Coordinates of C-alpha atoms and ligand atoms in Angstrom, one line a residue:
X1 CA 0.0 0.0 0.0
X2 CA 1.7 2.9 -0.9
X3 CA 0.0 5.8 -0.2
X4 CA 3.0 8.4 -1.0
X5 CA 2.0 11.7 -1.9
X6 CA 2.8 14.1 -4.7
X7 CA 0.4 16.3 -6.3
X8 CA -1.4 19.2 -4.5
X9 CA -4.8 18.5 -6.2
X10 CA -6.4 21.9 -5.7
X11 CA -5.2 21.9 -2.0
X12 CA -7.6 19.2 -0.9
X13 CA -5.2 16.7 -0.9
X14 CA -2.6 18.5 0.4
X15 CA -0.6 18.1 3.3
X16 CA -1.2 20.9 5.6
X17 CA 1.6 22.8 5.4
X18 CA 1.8 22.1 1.9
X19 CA 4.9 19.8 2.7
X20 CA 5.3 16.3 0.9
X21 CA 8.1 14.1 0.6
X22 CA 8.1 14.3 -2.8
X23 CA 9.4 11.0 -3.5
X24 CA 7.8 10.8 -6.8
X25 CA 5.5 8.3 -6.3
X26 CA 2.0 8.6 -7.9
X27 CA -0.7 10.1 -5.2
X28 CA -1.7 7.0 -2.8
X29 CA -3.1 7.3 0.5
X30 CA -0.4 9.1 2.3
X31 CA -0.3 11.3 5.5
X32 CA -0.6 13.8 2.4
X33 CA -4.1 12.3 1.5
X34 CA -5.2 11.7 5.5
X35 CA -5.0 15.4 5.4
X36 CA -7.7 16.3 3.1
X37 CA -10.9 18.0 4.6
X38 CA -8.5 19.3 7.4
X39 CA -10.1 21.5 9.8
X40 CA -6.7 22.4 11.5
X41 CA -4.7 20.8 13.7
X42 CA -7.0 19.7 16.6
X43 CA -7.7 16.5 14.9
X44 CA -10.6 14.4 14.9
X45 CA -12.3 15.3 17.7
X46 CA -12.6 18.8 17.4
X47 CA -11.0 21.3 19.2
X48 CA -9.4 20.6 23.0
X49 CA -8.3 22.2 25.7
X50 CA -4.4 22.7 26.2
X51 CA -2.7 23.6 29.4
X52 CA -0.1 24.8 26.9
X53 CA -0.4 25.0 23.6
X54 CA 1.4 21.9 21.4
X55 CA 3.8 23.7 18.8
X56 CA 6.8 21.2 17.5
X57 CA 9.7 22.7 17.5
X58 CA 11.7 20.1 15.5
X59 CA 12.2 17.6 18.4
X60 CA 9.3 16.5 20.4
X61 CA 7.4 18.6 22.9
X62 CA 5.0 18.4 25.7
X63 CA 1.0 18.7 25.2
X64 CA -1.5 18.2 27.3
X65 CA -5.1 18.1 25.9
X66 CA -7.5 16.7 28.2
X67 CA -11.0 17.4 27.0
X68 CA -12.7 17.7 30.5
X69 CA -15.8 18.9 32.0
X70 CA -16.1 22.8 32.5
X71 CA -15.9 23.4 36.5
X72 CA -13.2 20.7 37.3
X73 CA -10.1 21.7 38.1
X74 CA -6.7 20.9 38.2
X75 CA -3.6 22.2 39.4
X76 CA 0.1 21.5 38.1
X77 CA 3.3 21.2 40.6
X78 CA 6.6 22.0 39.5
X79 CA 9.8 21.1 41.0
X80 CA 12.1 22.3 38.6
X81 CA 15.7 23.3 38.8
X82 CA 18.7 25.3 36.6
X83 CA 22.1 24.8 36.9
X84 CA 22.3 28.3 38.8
X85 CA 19.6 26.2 41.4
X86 CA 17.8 28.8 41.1
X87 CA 14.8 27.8 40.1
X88 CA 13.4 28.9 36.4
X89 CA 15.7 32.3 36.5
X90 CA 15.4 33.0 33.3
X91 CA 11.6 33.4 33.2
X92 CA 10.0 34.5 36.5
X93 CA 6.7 33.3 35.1
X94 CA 7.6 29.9 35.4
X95 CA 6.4 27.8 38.0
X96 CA 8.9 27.0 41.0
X97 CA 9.1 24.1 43.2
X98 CA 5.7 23.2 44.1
X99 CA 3.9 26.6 42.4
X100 CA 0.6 25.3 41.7
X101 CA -1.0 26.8 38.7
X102 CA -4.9 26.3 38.9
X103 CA -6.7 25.8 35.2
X104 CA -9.6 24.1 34.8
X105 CA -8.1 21.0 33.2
X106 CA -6.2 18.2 36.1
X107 CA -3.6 18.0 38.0
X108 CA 0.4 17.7 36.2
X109 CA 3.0 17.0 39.1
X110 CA 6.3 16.7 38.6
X111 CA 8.1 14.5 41.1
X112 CA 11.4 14.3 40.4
X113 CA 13.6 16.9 38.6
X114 CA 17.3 15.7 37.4
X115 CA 19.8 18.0 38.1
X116 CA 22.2 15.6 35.9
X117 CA 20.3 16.2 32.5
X118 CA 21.0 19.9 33.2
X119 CA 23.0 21.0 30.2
X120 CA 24.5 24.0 31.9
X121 CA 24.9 26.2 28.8
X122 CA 21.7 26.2 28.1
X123 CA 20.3 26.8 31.9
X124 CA 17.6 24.4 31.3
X125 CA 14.8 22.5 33.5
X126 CA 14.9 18.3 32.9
X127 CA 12.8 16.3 34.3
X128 CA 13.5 12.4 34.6
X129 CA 10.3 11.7 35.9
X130 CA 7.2 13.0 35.9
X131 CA 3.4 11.4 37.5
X132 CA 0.1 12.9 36.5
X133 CA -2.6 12.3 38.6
X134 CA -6.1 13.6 38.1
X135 CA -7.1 16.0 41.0
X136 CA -10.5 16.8 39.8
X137 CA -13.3 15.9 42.1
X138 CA -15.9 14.7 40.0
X139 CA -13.1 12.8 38.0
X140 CA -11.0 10.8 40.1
X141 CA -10.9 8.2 37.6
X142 CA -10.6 10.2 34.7
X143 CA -7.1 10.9 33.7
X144 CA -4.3 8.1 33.5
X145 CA -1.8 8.1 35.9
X146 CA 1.5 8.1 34.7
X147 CA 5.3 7.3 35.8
X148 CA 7.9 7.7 33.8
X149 CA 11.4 7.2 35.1
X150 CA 14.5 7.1 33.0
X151 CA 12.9 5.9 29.9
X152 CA 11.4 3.2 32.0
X153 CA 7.5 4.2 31.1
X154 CA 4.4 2.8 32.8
X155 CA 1.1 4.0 32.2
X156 CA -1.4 2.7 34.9
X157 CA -5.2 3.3 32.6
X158 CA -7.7 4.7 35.4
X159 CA -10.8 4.7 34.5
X160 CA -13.2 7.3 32.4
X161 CA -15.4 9.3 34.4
X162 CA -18.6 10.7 34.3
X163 CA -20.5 13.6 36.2
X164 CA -23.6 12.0 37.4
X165 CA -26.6 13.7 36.5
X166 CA -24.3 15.1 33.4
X167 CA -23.9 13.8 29.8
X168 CA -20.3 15.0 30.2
X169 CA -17.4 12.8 29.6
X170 CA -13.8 13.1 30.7
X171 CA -11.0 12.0 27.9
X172 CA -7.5 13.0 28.0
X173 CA -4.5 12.3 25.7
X174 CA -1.5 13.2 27.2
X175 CA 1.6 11.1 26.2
X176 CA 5.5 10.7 27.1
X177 CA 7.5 10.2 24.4
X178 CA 10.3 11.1 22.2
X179 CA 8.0 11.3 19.1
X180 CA 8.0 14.7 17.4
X181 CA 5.0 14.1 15.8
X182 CA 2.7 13.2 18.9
X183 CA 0.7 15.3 20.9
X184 CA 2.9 15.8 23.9
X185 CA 2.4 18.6 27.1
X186 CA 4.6 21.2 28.0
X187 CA 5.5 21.3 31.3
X188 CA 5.5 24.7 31.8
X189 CA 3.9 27.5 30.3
X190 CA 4.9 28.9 27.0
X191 CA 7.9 30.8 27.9
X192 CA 9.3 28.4 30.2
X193 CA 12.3 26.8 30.2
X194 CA 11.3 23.9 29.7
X195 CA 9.8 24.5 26.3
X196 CA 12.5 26.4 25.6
X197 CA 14.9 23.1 25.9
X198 CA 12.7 21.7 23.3
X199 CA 13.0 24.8 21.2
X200 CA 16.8 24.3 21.1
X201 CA 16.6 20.7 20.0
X202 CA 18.1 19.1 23.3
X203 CA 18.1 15.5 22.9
X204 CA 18.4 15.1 26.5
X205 CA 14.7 16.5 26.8
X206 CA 13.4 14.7 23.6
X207 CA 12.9 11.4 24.7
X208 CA 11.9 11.8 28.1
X209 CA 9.2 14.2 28.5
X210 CA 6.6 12.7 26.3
X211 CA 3.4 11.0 27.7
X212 CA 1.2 8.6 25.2
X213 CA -2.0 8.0 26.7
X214 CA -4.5 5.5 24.4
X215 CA -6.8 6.6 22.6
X216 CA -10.2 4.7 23.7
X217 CA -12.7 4.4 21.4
X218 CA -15.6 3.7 23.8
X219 CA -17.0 5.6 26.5
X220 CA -16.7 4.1 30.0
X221 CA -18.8 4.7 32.5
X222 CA -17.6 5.0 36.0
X223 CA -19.3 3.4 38.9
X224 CA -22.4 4.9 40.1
X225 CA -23.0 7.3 37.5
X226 CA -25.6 8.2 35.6
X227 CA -26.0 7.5 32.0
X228 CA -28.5 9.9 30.1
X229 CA -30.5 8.6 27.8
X230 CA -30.0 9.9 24.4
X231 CA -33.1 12.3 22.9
X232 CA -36.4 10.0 22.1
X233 CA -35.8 11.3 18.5
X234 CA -32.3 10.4 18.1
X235 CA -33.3 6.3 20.1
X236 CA -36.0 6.2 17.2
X237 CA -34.0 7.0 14.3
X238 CA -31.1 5.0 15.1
X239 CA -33.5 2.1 15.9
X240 CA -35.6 2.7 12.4
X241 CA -32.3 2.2 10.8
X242 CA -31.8 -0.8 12.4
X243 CA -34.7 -2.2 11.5
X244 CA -34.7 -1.4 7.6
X245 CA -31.4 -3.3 7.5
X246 CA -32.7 -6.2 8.8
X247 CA -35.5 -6.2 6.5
X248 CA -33.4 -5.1 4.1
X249 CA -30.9 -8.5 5.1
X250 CA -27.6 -9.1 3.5
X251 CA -27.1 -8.6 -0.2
X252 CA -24.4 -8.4 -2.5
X253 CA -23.4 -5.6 -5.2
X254 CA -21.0 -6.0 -7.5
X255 CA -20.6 -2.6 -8.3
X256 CA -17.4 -2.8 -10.5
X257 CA -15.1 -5.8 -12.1
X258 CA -13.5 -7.0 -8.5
X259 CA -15.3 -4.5 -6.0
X260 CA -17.9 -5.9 -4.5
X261 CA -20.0 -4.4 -1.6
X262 CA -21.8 -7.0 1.0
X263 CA -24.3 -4.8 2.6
X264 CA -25.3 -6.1 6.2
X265 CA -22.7 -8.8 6.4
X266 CA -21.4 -8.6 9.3
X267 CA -24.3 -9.6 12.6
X268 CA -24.5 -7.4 15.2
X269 CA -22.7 -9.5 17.6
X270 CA -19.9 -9.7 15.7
X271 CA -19.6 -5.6 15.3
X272 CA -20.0 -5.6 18.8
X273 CA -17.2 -8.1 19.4
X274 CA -15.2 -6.2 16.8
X275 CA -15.5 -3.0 18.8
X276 CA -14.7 -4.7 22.1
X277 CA -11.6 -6.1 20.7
X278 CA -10.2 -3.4 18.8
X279 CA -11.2 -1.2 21.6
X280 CA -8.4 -3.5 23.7
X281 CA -6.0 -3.7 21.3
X282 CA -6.1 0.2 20.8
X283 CA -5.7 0.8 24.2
X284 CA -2.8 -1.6 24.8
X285 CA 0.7 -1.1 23.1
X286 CA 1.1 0.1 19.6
X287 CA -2.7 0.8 19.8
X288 CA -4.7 3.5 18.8
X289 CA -3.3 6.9 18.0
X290 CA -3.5 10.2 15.8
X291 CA -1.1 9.8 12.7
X292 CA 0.7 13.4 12.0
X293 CA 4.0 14.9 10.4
X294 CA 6.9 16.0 12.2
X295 CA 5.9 19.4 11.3
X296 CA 2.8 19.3 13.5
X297 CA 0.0 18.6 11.2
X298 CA -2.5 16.2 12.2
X299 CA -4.6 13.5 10.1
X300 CA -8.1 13.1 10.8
X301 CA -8.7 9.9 12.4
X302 CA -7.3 7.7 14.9
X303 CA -5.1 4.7 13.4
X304 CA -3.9 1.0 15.2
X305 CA -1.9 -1.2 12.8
X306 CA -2.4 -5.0 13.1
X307 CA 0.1 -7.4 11.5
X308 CA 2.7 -4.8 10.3
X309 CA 2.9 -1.4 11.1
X310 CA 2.1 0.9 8.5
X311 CA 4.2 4.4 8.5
X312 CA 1.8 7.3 7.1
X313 CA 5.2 9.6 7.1
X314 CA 6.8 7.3 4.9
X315 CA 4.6 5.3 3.3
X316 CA 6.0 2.1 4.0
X317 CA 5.5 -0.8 6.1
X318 CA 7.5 -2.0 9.1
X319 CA 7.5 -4.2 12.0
X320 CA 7.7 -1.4 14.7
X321 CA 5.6 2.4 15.3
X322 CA 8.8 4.6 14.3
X323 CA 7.9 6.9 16.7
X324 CA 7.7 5.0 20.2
X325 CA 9.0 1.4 18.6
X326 CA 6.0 -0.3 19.1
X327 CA 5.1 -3.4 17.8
X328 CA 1.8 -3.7 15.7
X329 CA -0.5 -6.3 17.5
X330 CA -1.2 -9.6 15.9
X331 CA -4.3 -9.5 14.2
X332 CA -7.0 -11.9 15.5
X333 CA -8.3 -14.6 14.2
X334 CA -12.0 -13.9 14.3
X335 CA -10.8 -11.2 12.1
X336 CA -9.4 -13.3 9.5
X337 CA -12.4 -15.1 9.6
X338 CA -14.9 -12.6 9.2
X339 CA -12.7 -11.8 5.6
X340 CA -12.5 -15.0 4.6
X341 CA -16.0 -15.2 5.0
X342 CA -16.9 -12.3 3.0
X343 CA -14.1 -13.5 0.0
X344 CA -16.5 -17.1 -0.1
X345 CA -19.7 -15.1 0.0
X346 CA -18.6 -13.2 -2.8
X347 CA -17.4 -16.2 -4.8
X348 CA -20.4 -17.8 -4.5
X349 CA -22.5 -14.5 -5.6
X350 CA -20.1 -14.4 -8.3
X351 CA -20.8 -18.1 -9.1
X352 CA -24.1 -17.8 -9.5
X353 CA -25.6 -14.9 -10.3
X354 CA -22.6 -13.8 -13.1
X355 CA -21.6 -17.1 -14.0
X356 CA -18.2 -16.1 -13.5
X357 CA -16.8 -19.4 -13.9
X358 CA -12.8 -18.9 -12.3
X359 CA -14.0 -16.7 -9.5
X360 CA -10.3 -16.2 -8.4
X361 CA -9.8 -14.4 -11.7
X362 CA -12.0 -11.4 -10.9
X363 CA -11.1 -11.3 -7.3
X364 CA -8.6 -13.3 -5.5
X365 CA -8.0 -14.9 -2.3
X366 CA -6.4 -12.9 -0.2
X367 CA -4.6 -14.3 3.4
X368 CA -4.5 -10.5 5.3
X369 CA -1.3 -10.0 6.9
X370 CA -2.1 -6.5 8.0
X371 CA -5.2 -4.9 9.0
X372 CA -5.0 -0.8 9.1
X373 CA -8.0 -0.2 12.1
X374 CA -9.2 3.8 11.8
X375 CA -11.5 5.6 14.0
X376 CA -13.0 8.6 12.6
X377 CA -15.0 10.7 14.5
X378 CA -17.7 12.6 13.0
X379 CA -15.5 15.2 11.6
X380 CA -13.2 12.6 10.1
X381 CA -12.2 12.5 6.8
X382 CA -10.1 10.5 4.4
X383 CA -9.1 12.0 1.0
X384 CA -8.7 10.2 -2.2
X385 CA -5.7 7.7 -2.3
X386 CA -4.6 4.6 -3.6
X387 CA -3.7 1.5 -1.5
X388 CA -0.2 0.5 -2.8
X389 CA 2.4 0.3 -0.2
X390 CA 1.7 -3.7 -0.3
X391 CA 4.7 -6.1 -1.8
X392 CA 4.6 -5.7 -5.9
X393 CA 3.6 -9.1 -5.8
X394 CA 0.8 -8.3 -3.8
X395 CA -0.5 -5.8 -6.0
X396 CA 0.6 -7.5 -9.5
X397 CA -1.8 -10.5 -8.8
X398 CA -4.9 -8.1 -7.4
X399 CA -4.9 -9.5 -3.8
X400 CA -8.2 -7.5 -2.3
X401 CA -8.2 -5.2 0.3
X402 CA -11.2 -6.0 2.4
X403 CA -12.7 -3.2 4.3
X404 CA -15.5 -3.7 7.3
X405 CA -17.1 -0.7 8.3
X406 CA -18.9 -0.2 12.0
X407 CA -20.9 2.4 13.8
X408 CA -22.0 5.7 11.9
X409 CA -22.4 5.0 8.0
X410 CA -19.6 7.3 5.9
X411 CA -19.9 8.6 1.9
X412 CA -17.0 6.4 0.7
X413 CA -15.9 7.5 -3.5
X414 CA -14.4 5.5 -5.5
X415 CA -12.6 6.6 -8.9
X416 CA -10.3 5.5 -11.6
X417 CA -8.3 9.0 -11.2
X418 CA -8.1 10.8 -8.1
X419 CA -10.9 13.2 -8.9
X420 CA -13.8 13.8 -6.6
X421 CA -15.9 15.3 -9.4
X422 CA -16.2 12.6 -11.7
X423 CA -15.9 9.7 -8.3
X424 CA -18.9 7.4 -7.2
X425 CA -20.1 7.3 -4.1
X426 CA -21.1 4.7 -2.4
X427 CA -22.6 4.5 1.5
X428 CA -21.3 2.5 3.9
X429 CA -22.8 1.1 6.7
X430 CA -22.7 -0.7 9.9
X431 CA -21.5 -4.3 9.0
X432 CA -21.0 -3.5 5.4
X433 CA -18.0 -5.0 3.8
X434 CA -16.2 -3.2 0.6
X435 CA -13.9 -5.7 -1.2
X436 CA -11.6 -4.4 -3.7
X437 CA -9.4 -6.4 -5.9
X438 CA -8.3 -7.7 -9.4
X439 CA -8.9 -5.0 -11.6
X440 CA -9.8 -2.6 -8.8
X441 CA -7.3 -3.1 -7.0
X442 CA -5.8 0.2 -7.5
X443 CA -8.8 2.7 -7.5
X444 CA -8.7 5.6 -6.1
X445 CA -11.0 6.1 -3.2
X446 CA -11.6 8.2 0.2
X447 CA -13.9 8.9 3.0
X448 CA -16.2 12.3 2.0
X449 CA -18.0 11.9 5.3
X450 CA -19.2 10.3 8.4
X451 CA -23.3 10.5 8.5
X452 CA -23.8 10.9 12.5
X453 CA -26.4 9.3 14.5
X454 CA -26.2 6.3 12.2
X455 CA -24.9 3.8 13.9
X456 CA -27.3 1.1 15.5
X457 CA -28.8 1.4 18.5
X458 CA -27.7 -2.6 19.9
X459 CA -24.2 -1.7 19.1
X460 CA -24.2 1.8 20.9
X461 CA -26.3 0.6 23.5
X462 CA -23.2 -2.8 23.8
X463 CA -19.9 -1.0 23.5
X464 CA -20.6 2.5 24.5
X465 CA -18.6 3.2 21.5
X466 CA -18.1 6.7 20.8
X467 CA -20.1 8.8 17.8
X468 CA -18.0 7.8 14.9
X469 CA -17.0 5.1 12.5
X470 CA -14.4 2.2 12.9
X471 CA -12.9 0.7 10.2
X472 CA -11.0 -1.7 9.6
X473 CA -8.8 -3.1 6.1
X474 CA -7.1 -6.0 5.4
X475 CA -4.3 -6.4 3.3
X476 CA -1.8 -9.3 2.0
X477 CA 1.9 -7.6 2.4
Ligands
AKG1 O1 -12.5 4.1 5.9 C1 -12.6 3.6 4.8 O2 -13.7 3.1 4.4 C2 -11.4 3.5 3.9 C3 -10.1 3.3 4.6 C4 -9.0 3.3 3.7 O3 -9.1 3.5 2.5 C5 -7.7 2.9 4.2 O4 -7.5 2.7 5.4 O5 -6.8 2.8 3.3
FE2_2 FE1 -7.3 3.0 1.4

């Protein structure tokens, strides 16, 4: 699958900054492609709050962007030194040893400072370790706590909390980590020294200041709260929707040579299953997070890689997440299943309703190796890209890429150029499977738009999966 970039086409496939490897590979689905329909840089789920604003600066930073309940609050302790041990000198606005700044967001505490990572030139703040605990009443549960000593990262997952009586719900993503390209939290405020290390490229700071918290895709609910119902009108059209597609039942559309569309395929129960586990998966190692450049840009959705890791900044597959060395969870085998499943059903349609009589010659067997999972929230997009960073053999003999959608339906187009104009559209549903091989192997296609309030009632009601769309593609590397 190589989704390299190249051509700005009309800025809506552009990377945000208008950057671009440039390796002169044809458009694909690239980090340049993610970006089209960006709304800016707060990603996916809109805008959050920042207890200091997440610029790069070339070498990774420090972000914290909880998305919390107005009224909380939070307070940050610093114990921070500078080789003069006098404490943030340079920048009397920075907090001292145990300062507490009050926002409205949790509480950051920094528990150890090192006074050995001081590069004395520089007068900088280090710190080795850092724990984040939530201080916010109605959200004890509701921020990870974190501890992070000399590279040696542990992230305890507290649980998600909810104001009772209040359809609020706490979130965070604050993450350690070396990557230039995550979200990260600046310890400090925006003239501190501690972002001012980062500014100057220190490599002692890079590295050890980071935090990745997962990205969950459901909405827990924390002991004795109160879950509000959603709106009578919203409970009847999601369950209307239901209901036509069971009446509706599973049917098959061939709707080019090799792309075939199984509407309804997938049961209920299996979505829901689907959701659970990928919920899991993305909240344990190399789980889920928000693809982005060095340069700061963000895609819009929320990605996991299963098999092999796939790298949107350079377009390639490996065994490890470049930017924290994660390895890409194994894909399961109810997975594999389900798409082997759907490659039979569509022999069989292909069998006997268009006498097709070497089925494998319009659309091959594929064994996935790698399954790309995306979450998009309702504001999630996906421009027009091909899938061709797989192995040339892969792609020479057509192997599909088999594509299960769950939760809110999305405008998916399809094209033979990467043109949105001239494209088809196509919707796709909760339990819908695309399949696109053989001599569609290599169309151009993208994500338009996510339809909200779409997804079935059962699975919302099951998973307490947030308002968006999962999906999930298979591949053969
Ligand atoms: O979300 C979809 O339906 C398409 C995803 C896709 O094209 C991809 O992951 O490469
Ligand atoms: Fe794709």
């Amino acid at each position: 699958m190589n989704r390299g970039r190249t051509r700005n086409d009309g800025g809506r496939y552009s990377t945000p900054r208008g950057r671009g490897r440039g390796r002169g590979r044809s458009p694909s689905r690239s980090a340049a492609s993610y970006s089209a329909h960006h709304h800016g840089p707060a990603g996916p789920d809109g805008p959050s709050s920042n207890v200091s604003s997440g610029n790069n600066y070339g070498g990774s930073h420090l972000e914290w962007r909880p998305i919390v309940p107005a009224g909380s609050s939070i307070s940050k302790q610093f114990d921070c030194r500078s080789t003069s041990k006098s404490p943030c000198r340079e920048n009397p606005s920075c907090p001292s040893t145990k300062d507490e700044v009050s926002s409205d967001l949790g509480k950051l505490k920094l528990v150890e400072s090192s006074p050995e990572a001081v590069t004395p030139k520089m007068e900088q703040v280090y710190c080795k370790s850092i724990s984040v605990v939530s201080s916010a009443s109605a959200f004890e549960k509701g921020f990870p706590s974190i501890d992070f000593r000399d590279k040696d990262l542990s992230i305890r997952r507290t649980q998600k909390g909810k104001i009772p009586g209040a359809e609020v719900e706490s979130d965070s993503s604050l993450r350690v980590d070396g990557s230039p390209a995550l979200d990260t939290v600046h310890l400090g405020n925006e003239h501190s020294p501690h972002k001012k290390a980062v500014d100057n490229g220190s490599s002692d700071i890079s590295g050890s200041l980071a935090v990745r918290v997962p990205y969950d895709i459901c909405l827990v609910r924390a002991e004795k709260s109160v879950t509000l119902k959603a709106p009578l009108l919203e409970q009847n059209r999601a369950k209307r929707n239901e209901a036509k597609r069971s009446i509706e039942g599973t049917c098959i559309n061939v709707l080019r040579p090799g792309m075939i569309l199984l509407k309804s395929h997938i049961p209920i129960k299996d979505q829901i299953e689907i959701v659970n586990k990928c919920r899991d998966l993305g909240l344990s190692s190399g789980g889920f997070y928000e693809p982005g450049y060095r340069e700061g840009g963000k895609l819009q959705l929320k990605m996991m890689c299963l098999g092999k890791n796939w790298d949107p900044e350079r377009s390639e597959y490996g065994d490890q997440r470049p930017s924290d060395g994660a390895k890409p969870p194994l894909i399961p085998s109810e997975f594999c299943q389900l798409v082997k499943g759907a490659i039979q059903a569509s022999h069989s349609f292909l069998r006997e309703h268009h006498k097709v009589p070497i089925v494998e010659h319009v659309l091959p067997t594929v064994s996935p190796t790698i399954c790309i999972v995306n979450f998009y929230s309702e504001s999630g997009r996906l421009g027009l890209h091909q899938d061709k960073d797989e192995s040339r053999e892969s792609l020479n003999k057509g192997l599909p890429v088999v594509s299960l959608s769950i939760g809110e339906s999305a405008e998916f187009l399809y094209n033979d150029h990467r043109d949105t104009e001239s494209a088809k559209k196509v919707k796709l549903e909760s339990g819908d499977v695309l399949i696109f091989g053989g001599k569609s192997r290599h169309i151009f296609h993208g994500v338009t738009a996510i339809i909200p309030r779409t997804a079935p009632m059962t699975l919302l009601d099951e998973t307490h999966m947030r308002p968006g769309r999962l999906n999930l593609t298979f591949r053969e590397y």
